[in-house]
Short mmCIF file of C-alpha atoms in Angstrom, two decimals:
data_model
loop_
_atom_site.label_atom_id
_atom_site.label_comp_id
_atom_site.label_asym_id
_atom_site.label_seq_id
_atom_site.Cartn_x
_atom_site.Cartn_y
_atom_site.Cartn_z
CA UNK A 1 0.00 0.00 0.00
CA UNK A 2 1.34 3.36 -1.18
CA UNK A 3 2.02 6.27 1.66
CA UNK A 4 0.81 8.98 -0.29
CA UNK A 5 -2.12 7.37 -2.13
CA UNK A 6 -5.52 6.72 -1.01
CA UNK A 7 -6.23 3.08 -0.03
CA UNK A 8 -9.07 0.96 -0.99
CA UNK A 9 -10.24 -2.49 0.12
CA UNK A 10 -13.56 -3.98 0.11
CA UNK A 11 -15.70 -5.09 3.07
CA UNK A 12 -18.77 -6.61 3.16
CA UNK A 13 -21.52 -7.51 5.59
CA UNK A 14 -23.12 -10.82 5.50
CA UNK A 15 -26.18 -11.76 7.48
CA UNK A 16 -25.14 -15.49 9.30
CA UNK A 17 -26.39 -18.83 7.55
CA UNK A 18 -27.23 -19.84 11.17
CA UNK A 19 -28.97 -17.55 12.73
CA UNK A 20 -32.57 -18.92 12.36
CA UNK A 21 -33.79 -16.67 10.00
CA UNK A 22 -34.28 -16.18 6.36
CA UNK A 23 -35.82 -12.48 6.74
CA UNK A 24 -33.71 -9.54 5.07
CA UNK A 25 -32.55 -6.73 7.05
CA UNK A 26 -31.35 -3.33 6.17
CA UNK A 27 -28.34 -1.09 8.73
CA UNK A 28 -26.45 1.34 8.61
CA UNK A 29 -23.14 0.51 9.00
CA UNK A 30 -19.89 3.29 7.50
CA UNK A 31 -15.95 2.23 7.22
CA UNK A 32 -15.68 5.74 7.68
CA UNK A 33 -17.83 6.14 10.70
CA UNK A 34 -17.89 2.53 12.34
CA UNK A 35 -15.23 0.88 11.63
CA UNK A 36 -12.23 4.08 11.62
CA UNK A 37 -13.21 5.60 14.62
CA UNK A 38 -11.56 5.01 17.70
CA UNK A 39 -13.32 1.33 18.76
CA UNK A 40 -12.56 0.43 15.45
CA UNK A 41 -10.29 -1.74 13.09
CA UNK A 42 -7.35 -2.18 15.03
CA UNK A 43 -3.87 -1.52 13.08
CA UNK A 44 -1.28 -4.46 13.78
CA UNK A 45 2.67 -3.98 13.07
CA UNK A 46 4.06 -7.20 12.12
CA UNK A 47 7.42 -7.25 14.03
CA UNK A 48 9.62 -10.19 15.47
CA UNK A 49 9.88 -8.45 18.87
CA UNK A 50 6.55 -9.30 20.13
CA UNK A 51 6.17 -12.99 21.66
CA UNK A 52 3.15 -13.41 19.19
CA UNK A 53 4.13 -11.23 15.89
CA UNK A 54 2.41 -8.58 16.27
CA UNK A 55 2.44 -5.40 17.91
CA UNK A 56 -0.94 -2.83 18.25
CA UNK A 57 -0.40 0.71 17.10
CA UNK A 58 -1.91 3.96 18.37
CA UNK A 59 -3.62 5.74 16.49
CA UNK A 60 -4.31 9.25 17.07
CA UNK A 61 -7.85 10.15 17.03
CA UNK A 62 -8.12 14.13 18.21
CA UNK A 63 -8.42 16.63 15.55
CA UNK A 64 -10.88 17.89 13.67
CA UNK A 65 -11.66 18.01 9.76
CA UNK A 66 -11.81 21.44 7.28
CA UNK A 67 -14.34 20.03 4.54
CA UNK A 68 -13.55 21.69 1.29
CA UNK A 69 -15.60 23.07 -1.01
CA UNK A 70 -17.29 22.02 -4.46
CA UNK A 71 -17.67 18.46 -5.60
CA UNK A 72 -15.66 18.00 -2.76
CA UNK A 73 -17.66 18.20 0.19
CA UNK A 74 -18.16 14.87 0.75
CA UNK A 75 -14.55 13.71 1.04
CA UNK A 76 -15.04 13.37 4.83
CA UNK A 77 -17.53 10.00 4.04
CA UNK A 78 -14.11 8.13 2.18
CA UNK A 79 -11.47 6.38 4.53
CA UNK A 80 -9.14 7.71 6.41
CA UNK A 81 -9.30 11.13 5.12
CA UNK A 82 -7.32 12.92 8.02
CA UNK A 83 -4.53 10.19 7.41
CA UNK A 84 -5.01 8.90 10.88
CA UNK A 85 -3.59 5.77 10.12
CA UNK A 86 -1.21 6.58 7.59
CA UNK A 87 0.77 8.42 9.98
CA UNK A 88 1.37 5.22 12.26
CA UNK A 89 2.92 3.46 8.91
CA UNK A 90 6.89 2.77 7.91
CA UNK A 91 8.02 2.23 4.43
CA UNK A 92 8.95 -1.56 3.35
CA UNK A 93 6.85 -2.76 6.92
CA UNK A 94 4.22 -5.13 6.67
CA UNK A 95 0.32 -4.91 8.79
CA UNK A 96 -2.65 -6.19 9.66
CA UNK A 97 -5.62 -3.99 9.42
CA UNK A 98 -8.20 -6.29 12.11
CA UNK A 99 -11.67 -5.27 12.46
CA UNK A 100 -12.26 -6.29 16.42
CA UNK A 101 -16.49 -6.59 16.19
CA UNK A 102 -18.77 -4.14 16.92
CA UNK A 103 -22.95 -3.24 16.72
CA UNK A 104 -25.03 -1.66 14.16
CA UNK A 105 -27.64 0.51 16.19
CA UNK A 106 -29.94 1.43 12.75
CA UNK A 107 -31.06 -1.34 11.74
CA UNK A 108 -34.36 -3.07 10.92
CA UNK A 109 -36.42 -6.03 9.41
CA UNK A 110 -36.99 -5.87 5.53
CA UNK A 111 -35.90 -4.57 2.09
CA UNK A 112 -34.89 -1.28 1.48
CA UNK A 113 -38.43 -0.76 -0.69
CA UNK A 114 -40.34 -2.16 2.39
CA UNK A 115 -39.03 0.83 4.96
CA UNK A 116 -38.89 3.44 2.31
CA UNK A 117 -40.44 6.43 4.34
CA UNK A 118 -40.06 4.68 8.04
CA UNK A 119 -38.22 5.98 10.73
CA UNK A 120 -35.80 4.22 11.88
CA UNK A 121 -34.35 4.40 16.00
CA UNK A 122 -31.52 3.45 17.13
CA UNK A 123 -31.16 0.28 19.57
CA UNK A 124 -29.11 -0.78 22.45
CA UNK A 125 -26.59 -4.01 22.47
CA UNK A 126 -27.50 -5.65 25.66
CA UNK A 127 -31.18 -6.31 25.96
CA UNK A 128 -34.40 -4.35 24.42
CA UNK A 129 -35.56 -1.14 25.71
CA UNK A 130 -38.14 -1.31 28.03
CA UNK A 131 -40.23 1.71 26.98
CA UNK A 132 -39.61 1.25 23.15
CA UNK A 133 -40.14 -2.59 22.79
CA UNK A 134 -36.94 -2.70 20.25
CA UNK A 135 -34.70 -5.32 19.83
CA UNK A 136 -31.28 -5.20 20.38
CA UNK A 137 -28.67 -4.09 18.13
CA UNK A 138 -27.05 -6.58 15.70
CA UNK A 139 -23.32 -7.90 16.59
CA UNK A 140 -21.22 -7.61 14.33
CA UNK A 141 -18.45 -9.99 14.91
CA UNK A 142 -14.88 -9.14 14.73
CA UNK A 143 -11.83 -11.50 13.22
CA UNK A 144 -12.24 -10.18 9.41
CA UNK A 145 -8.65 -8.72 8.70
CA UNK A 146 -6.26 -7.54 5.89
CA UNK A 147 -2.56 -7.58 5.18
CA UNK A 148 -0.59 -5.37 3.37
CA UNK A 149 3.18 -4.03 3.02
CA UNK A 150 4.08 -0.04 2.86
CA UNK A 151 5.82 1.31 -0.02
CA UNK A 152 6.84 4.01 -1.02
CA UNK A 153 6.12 5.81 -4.27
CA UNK A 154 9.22 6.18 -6.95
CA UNK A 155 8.84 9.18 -8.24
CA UNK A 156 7.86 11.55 -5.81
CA UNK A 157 5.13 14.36 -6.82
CA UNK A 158 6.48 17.76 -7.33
CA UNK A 159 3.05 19.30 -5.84
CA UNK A 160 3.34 17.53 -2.91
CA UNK A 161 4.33 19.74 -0.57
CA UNK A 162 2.13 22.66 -1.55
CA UNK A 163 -0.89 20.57 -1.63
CA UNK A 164 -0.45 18.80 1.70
CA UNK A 165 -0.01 22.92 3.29
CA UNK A 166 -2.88 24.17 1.22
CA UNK A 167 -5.76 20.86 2.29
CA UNK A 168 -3.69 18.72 4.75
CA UNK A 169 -2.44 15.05 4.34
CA UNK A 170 -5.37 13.06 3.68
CA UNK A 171 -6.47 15.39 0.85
CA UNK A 172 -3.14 15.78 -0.88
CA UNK A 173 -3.22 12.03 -1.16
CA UNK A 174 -6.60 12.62 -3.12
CA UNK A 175 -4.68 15.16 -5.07
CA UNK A 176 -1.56 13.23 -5.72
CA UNK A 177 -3.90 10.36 -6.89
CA UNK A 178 -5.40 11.98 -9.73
CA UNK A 179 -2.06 13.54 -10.53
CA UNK A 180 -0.40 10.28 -11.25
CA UNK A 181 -3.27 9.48 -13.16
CA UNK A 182 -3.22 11.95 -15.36
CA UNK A 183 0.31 11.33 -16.09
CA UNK A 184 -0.49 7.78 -16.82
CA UNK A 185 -2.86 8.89 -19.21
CA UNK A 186 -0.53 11.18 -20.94
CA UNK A 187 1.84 8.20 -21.34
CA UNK A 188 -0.39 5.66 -22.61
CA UNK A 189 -2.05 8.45 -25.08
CA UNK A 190 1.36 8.41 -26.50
CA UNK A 191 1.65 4.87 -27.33
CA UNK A 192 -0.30 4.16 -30.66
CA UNK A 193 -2.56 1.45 -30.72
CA UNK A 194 -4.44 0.20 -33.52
CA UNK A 195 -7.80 -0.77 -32.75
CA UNK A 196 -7.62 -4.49 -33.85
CA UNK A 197 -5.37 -4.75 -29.94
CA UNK A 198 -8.96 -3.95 -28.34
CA UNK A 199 -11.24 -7.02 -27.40
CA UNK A 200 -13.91 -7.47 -29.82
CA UNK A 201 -17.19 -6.43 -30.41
CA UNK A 202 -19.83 -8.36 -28.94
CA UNK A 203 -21.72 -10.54 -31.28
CA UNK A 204 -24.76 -11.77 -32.26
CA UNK A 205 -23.51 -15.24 -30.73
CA UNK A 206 -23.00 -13.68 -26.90
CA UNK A 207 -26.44 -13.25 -27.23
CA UNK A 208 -28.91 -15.19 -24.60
CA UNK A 209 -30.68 -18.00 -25.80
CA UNK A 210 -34.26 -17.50 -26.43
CA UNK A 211 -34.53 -13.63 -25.22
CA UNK A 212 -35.24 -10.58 -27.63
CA UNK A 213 -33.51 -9.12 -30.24
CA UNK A 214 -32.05 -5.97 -30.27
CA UNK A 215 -29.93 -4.31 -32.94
CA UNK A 216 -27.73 -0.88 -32.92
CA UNK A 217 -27.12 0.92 -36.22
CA UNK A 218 -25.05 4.58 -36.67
CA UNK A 219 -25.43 7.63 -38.70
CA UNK A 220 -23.55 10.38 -39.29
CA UNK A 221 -22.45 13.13 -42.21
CA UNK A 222 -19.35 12.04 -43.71
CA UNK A 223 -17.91 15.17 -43.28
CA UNK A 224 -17.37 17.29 -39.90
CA UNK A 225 -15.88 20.33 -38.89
CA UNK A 226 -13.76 20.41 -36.06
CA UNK A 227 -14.49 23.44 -34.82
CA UNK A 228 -18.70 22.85 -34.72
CA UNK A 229 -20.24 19.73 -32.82
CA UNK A 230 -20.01 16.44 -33.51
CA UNK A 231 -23.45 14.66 -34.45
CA UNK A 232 -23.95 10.82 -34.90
CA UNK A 233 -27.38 9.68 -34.30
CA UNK A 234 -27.67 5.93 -32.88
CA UNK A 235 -30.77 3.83 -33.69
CA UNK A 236 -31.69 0.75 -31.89
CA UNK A 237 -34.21 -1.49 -33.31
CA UNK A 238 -37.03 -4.17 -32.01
CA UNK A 239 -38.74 -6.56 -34.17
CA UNK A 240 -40.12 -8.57 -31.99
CA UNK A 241 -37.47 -11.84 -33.21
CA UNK A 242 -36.31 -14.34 -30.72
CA UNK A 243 -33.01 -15.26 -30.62
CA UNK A 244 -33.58 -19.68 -31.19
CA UNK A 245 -30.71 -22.07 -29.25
CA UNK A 246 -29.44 -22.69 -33.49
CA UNK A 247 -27.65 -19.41 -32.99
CA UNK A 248 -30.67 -17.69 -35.58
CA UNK A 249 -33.33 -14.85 -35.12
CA UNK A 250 -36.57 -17.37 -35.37
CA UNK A 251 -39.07 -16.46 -37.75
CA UNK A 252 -41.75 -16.37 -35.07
CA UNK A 253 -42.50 -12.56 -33.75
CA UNK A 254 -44.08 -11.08 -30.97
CA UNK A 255 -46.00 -7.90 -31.33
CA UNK A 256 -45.68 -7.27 -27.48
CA UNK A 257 -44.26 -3.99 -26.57
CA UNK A 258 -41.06 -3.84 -24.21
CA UNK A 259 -39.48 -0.83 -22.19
CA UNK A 260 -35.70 -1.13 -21.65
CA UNK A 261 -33.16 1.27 -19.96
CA UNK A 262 -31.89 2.68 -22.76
CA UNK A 263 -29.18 4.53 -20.45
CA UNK A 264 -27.61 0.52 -20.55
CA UNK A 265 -26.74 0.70 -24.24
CA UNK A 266 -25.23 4.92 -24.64
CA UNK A 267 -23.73 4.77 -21.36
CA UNK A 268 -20.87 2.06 -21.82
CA UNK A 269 -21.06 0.76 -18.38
CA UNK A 270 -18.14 -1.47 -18.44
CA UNK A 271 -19.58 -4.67 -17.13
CA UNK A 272 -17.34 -6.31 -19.71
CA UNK A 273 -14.27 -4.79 -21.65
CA UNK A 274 -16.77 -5.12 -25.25
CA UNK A 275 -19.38 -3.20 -23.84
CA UNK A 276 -19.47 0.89 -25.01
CA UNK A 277 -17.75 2.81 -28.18
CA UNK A 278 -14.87 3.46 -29.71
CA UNK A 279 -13.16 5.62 -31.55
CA UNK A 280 -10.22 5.23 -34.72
CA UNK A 281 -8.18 7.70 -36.93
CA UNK A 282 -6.27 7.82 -39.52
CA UNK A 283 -4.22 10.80 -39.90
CA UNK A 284 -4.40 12.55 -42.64
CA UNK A 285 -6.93 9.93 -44.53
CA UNK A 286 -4.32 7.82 -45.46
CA UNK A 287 -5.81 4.47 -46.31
CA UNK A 288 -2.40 2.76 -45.68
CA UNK A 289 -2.00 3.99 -42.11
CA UNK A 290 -3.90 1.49 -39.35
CA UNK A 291 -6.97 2.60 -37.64
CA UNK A 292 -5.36 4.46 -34.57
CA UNK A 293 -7.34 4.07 -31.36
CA UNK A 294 -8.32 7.70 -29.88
CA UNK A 295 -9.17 8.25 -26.08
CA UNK A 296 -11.37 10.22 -24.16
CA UNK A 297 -9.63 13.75 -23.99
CA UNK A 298 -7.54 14.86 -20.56
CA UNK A 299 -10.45 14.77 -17.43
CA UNK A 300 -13.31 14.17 -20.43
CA UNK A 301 -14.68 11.58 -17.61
CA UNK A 302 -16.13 9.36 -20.37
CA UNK A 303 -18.54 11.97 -21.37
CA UNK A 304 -19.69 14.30 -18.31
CA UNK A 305 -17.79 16.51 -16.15
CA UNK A 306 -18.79 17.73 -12.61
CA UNK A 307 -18.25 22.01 -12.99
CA UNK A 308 -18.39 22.79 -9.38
CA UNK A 309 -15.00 23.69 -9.32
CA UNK A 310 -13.43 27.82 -10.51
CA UNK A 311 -12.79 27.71 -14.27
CA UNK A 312 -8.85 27.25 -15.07
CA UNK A 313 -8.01 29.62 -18.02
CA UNK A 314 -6.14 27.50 -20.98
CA UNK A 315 -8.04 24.19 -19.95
CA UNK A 316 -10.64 22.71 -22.23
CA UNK A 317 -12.40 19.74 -23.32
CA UNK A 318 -13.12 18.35 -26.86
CA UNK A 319 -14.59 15.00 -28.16
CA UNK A 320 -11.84 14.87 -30.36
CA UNK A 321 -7.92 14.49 -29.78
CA UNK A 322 -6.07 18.05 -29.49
CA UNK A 323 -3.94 17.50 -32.81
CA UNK A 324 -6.68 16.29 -35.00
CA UNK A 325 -6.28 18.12 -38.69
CA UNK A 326 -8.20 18.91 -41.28
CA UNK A 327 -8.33 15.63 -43.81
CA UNK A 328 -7.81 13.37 -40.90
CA UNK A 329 -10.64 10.66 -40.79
CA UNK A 330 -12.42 9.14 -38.32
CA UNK A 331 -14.17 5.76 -37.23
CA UNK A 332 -16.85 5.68 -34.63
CA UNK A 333 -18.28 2.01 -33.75
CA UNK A 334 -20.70 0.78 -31.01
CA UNK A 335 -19.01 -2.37 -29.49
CA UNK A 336 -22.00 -3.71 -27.69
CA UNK A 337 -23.81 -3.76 -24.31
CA UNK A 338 -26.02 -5.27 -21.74
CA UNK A 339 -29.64 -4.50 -21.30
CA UNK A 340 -29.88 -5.35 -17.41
CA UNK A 341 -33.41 -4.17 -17.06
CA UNK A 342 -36.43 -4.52 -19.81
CA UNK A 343 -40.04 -5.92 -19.34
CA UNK A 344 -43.01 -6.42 -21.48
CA UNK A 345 -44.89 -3.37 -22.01
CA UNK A 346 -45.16 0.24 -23.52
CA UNK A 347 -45.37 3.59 -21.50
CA UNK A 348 -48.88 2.89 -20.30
CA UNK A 349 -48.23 -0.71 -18.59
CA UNK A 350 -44.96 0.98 -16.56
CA UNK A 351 -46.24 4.59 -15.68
CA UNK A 352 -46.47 3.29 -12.10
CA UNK A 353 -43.09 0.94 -12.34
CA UNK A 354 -40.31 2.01 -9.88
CA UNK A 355 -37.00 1.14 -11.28
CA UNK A 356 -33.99 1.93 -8.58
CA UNK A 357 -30.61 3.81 -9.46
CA UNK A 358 -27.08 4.52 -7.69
CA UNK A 359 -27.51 8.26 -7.00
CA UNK A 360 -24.80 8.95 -9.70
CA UNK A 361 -27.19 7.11 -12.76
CA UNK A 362 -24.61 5.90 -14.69
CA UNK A 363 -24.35 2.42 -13.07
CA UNK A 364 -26.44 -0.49 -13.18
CA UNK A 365 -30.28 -0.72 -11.32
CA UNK A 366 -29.81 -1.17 -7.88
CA UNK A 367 -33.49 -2.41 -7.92
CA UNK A 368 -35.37 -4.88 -8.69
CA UNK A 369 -32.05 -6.85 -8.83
CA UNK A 370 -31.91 -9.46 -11.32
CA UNK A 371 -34.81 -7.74 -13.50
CA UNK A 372 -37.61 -10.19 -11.74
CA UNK A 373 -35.98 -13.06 -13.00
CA UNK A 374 -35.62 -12.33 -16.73
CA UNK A 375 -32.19 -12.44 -18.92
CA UNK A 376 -30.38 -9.53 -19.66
CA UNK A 377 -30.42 -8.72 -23.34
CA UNK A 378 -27.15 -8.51 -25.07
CA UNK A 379 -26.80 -6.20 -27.85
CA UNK A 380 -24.24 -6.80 -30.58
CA UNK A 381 -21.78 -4.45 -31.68
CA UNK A 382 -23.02 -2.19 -35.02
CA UNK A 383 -21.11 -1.36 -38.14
CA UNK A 384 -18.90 1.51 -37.84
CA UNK A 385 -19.48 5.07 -39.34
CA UNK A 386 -16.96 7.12 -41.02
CA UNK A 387 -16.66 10.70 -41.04
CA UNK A 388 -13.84 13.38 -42.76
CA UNK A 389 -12.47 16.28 -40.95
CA UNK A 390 -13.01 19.59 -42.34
CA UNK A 391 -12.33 23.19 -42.00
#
C-alpha cells in the first residue's frame, strides 16, 4: 500500500447462515464512521519483537476536519481522510488492518423498498428497551482482517508539498492520486494502438438464448468540422425476433411492446471490456496507415464533467484528440452492451413501475435486482461510421 495514495479495500456484511432466520434486514453501517473511529479496526505492526508477531499501534484520534468546497464536500464519508492511520505506517513494513467486532444501532427487518419512508431508532446491544419494545442491536463480529506491506512511491510528486499545506495530508493524497493518473494517461495516449489490440465487439452469438432481439445501427455526415459539434445519431431497433438455441433470429415474432433502460446501451457501463464505443483515426486519410485508437480527452470523464470547481483559463475539453487536422478521418463504432433491465410493455403498462438507481445514474439498477428473474439482453456491436475532418 502506497504512503501517499488513497487506499481501498472492500468489506462486506453478511447476514449469518445460522442464525434462524431467512428475513432480510437493512443497517447502517460506514468504514468511515464505524469501523475508523476510535473502537474500530485495530492496526497491527508485524514485528519479530513481540512474543506473538504482532504489535498494536496507536492511532491518534483528536483533531478535527476542514471540509472543502465544491464536488468536494463529501470527502469526509471516504477512509481515512485525516490520514489517521497513515501516519502510524513505515516504508517496506508489513500490517494487519483487524476489524475487532462491533454493533449496528440502525437497523431493521426488511428490504430497502419495504421501509422506504419509516423511521428508523436506534437500539441498544445488551437487551431491548423497556419503553420502546426494540430489539437489540445486531453484533457484528470481529476476526475479518487484511494484510498489506508499505511502499513508497518512486517518483515523488512535485506538488506535494504545496498541496499537503494548502488541504492537509489526507487530501493531498486525493490530489496526488489523480495527478499520477493523469500522467499515466498522458503516457499511454502516446503509445499508438491500432484498434484491432482492443477485445472485440460483442456478437450476435454472446447473445442469450431465447430472449429478444435488439440491434444498434449509426449515422452520421461524412464530413465534420472540427471546430462545430459532432453529431452521430444511434438507432436501436425491435422486431419482436427471438433469438432460437441454433444461434438464428426465429421467424416467429411477438407484437408485445417492451421498455428497456436505454441509459444501458449509450452509457458504456463497463460490465465487460466489449461493452461501449470506440473511436479510430487515420491521420491525414491515409488508407495505408492502421486505424489508430483515440481516447477520451484529458479529465473528459467518459462523457460528463462535474463544474463545481473555478474555471482554469487555458483548460478545455473536446470530443476529439487536441492535434486532429483537417483531412484526418475518423471511425466511430458501437461495441456492444447489456440490457440489465427490460419488461413487457409500452409507457402505459410501466407509468407506475419504480426502477432503482445509484444516486450517480450511470451504473447499473440497484433495484429490482436481477430484472424479476428475466435475462439480460445482449446487444451486438453495429457497423462503424466514417466521417472526414473539415475546416
Amino acid at each position: 500500500m502506497s504512503l501517499t495514495l488513497p487506499y481501498s479495500f472492500e468489506l462486506t456484511l453478511r447476514q449469518a447462515e445460522n442464525d434462524g432466520s431467512d428475513r432480510p434486514c437493512i443497517l447502517r453501517w460506514s468504514p468511515t464512521l464505524d469501523g475508523f473511529r476510535l473502537s474500530g479496526f485495530l492496526l497491527l505492526h508485524h514485528t519479530a519483537a513481540s512474543a506473538d508477531g504482532f504489535e498494536p499501534l496507536d492511532i491518534d484520534h483528536s483533531g478535527l476536519m476542514k471540509p472543502r468546497g465544491g464536488f468536494h464536500h463529501r470527502d469526509w464519508t471516504q477512509p481515512g481522510p485525516l490520514g489517521r492511520h497513515y501516519r502510524a505506517l513505515r516504508p517496506r513494513e508489513t500490517y494487519t488492518l483487524l476489524y475487532p467486532g462491533g454493533e449496528a444501532a440502525m437497523w431493521d427487518w426488511g428490504t430497502i423498498r419495504e421501509n422506504t419512508g419509516k423511521v428508523m431508532q436506534a437500539r441498544h446491544l445488551l437487551s431491548p428497551s423497556a419503553k420502546d419494545g426494540l430489539p437489540p442491536a445486531l453484533l457484528i463480529p470481529g476476526g475479518a482482517c487484511v494484510s498489506f506491506t508499505a511502499k513508497e512511491e518512486e517518483t515523488p510528486w512535485p506538488g506535494r508539498a504545496e498541496a499537503e499545506a494548502r488541504n492537509g495530508f489526507g487530501f493531498a493524497n486525493m490530489d496526488e492520486d489523480i495527478w499520477r493518473r493523469e500522467e499515466a494517461f498522458k503516457a499511454a495516449k502516446r503509445i499508438v494502438r491500432t484498434i484491432e489490440e482492443r477485445p472485440a465487439s460483442l456478437g450476435p452469438e454472446d447473445r442469450v438464448l431465447e430472449t429478444l432481439v435488439l440491434t444498434v445501427s449509426l449515422e452520421c455526415p461524412p464530413t465534420m468540422s472540427r471546430k462545430g459539434d459532432i453529431n452521430i445519431s444511434l438507432n436501436v431497433t425491435y422486431t419482436g425476433q427471438i433469438w432460437e438455441p441454433d444461434g438464428q433470429a426465429s421467424s416467429k415474432t411477438t407484437t408485445r411492446p417492451i421498455t428497456f433502460r436505454s441509459w444501458s446501451v449509450i452509457a458504456d457501463l463497463g460490465e465487460d471490456a466489449r461493452e461501449g464505443f470506440r473511436l479510430g483515426r487515420r491521420r491525414g486519410g491515409n488508407a495505408q496507415l492502421p486505424w489508430e485508437l483515440c481516447y477520451m480527452d484529458d479529465g473528459g470523464c467518459e462523457g460528463y464533467i462535474i463544474y463545481d470547481d473555478p474555471d482554469v483559463p487555458g483548460l478545455s475539453w473536446s470530443y476529439l484528440p487536441d492535434d486532429t487536422a483537417v483531412a484526418d478521418v475518423f471511425r466511430y463504432w458501437f461495441t456492444g452492451a447489456f440490457v440489465e433491465w427490460w419488461d413487457w410493455g409500452g409507457v402505459e403498462e410501466h407509468a407506475e413501475t419504480v426502477v432503482m438507481l445509484p444516486c450517480w445514474i450511470a451504473d447499473r439498477v440497484v433495484e429490482p435486482r436481477e430484472n424479476g428473474g428475466r435475462p439480460k439482453l445482449v446487444v451486438p456491436g453495429s457497423e462503424p461510421v466514417d466521417f472526414k475532418i473539415v475546416e
